[in-house]
Amino acid sequence: MTRRAPVAANPTDIDITEILMRIPHRFPFLLVDRCEDYKPSESIVGIKCVTMNEPFFQGHFPSYPVMPAVLLIEAMAQTGAVLMSKSLEVDVGGKAIFFMSADNCRFRSPVRPGDVVRMPVRVVRHRGDVFKFAGQAMVGDKVAAECEFAAMVVET
């Protein structure tokens, strides 16, 4: 039996069921809860709702919990992977999307429990199975992080 994602109310939205079908990440490493404003091979917005239950808060930092900066980059990369998977209709059974590079990363503001992180990610360049992206992690109207990164589809 094949599981199919329910049809979203807005065709540019991607819910958690479809995210789980498109990328292999699972708890505790899945860092995207849903996506919005999907435009094939162009852009997407990932959403991460940060809670105190995140396992990394036990050690980062117990008296002042802050989401690790590298996990903000990973969340943006996972958002880009959802965009790639849907745009290319990647068969996750035989292929994976691997992170290739991160450049010009900047961290501007901490992300804390209770924050909703919006991650607009846009395609800068796309050739074959390789995408280069520019992304941001936003909390409200504040930029928490920004980065350029690349990913590629590989046979598994």
XYZ file of C-alpha atoms in Angstrom:
156
model
C 0.000 0.000 0.000
C 1.341 3.449 -0.908
C 0.804 6.299 1.534
C -0.208 9.552 -0.053
C -0.040 12.932 1.606
C -3.406 14.590 2.106
C -4.048 17.441 -0.285
C -3.197 20.726 1.439
C -5.805 23.477 1.520
C -3.299 25.731 -0.243
C -1.428 23.960 -3.077
C 1.774 25.867 -2.221
C 1.802 24.485 1.363
C 3.563 21.265 2.389
C 2.523 19.585 5.632
C 4.545 17.322 7.929
C 3.208 14.154 6.258
C 4.649 15.195 2.905
C 7.902 16.425 4.489
C 8.378 12.971 6.035
C 7.842 11.427 2.587
C 10.336 13.796 0.911
C 13.348 13.865 3.274
C 14.775 11.092 5.482
C 15.283 13.169 8.657
C 13.444 12.093 11.802
C 13.390 13.036 15.485
C 15.570 14.379 16.959
C 17.098 15.742 13.746
C 14.040 16.794 11.725
C 14.080 20.599 11.919
C 11.192 21.593 9.614
C 7.562 21.332 10.747
C 5.872 22.579 7.577
C 6.553 24.589 4.426
C 4.664 27.394 2.733
C 4.793 29.373 -0.502
C 6.394 26.568 -2.537
C 7.352 27.689 -6.046
C 8.911 24.822 -8.067
C 12.677 25.203 -8.573
C 12.420 28.766 -7.280
C 11.634 29.209 -3.568
C 9.972 27.924 -0.416
C 9.439 29.005 3.199
C 10.145 26.465 5.941
C 8.607 26.761 9.406
C 10.168 25.440 12.632
C 8.249 25.836 15.890
C 10.918 25.769 18.607
C 9.915 24.273 21.959
C 11.725 23.714 25.236
C 11.409 19.980 24.501
C 14.144 20.153 21.831
C 16.892 17.724 22.949
C 19.716 20.208 22.279
C 18.454 22.589 24.985
C 19.666 20.176 27.695
C 23.222 21.259 27.005
C 22.918 24.505 24.983
C 22.601 26.211 27.461
C 20.743 24.918 30.530
C 20.378 28.344 32.198
C 19.747 30.287 28.948
C 18.473 27.933 26.208
C 19.526 28.960 22.683
C 19.092 26.952 19.468
C 22.572 26.121 18.152
C 23.522 28.223 15.133
C 24.586 25.184 13.086
C 21.091 23.742 13.550
C 19.629 26.909 12.030
C 21.806 26.219 8.979
C 20.647 22.586 8.999
C 16.989 23.691 9.217
C 17.491 25.949 6.186
C 19.222 23.076 4.360
C 16.334 20.714 5.150
C 13.935 23.339 3.812
C 16.010 23.474 0.618
C 15.947 19.665 0.437
C 12.133 19.691 0.551
C 12.141 22.203 -2.323
C 14.562 20.033 -4.321
C 12.708 16.798 -3.631
C 9.367 18.215 -4.695
C 10.733 20.136 -7.699
C 12.682 17.148 -9.042
C 10.211 14.484 -7.807
C 13.131 12.654 -6.171
C 12.426 8.998 -5.364
C 13.581 8.908 -1.741
C 13.736 5.113 -1.931
C 16.813 5.173 -4.150
C 18.207 8.679 -3.803
C 19.182 11.159 -1.101
C 19.815 14.881 -1.046
C 23.182 15.738 0.501
C 24.371 19.067 1.816
C 27.468 20.166 -0.165
C 28.577 23.548 1.163
C 27.740 26.511 3.391
C 29.102 29.987 2.669
C 28.706 33.491 4.029
C 26.899 32.332 7.167
C 25.951 35.067 9.614
C 24.257 34.742 12.979
C 22.410 37.851 14.081
C 20.027 37.005 16.903
C 19.439 34.015 19.212
C 16.542 31.614 18.686
C 14.901 30.569 21.936
C 12.115 28.258 23.112
C 8.717 29.563 22.009
C 10.057 31.142 18.815
C 8.562 30.353 15.414
C 11.357 30.385 12.850
C 10.393 31.228 9.250
C 13.027 30.187 6.718
C 12.632 31.755 3.285
C 14.937 29.839 0.940
C 15.408 30.775 -2.697
C 17.272 29.077 -5.513
C 20.307 31.066 -6.654
C 21.410 28.544 -9.281
C 20.200 25.141 -10.442
C 21.991 22.803 -12.806
C 20.882 19.182 -13.089
C 20.792 17.599 -9.642
C 22.708 20.447 -7.931
C 21.035 23.467 -6.364
C 22.618 26.540 -4.774
C 20.420 28.423 -2.302
C 20.279 31.617 -0.258
C 18.339 31.336 2.971
C 17.415 33.186 6.104
C 16.078 32.155 9.505
C 13.666 34.815 10.749
C 11.934 35.240 14.098
C 9.226 37.827 13.555
C 10.864 40.565 11.505
C 14.364 39.874 12.895
C 16.990 37.941 10.936
C 18.398 35.293 13.281
C 20.705 33.734 10.660
C 21.477 33.828 6.953
C 23.518 31.575 4.726
C 24.237 30.462 1.172
C 24.388 26.705 0.737
C 24.366 23.984 -1.889
C 22.967 20.465 -2.100
C 22.914 17.642 -4.614
C 20.921 14.493 -5.348
C 22.940 11.271 -5.042
C 22.155 7.603 -5.640
C 21.958 5.577 -2.417
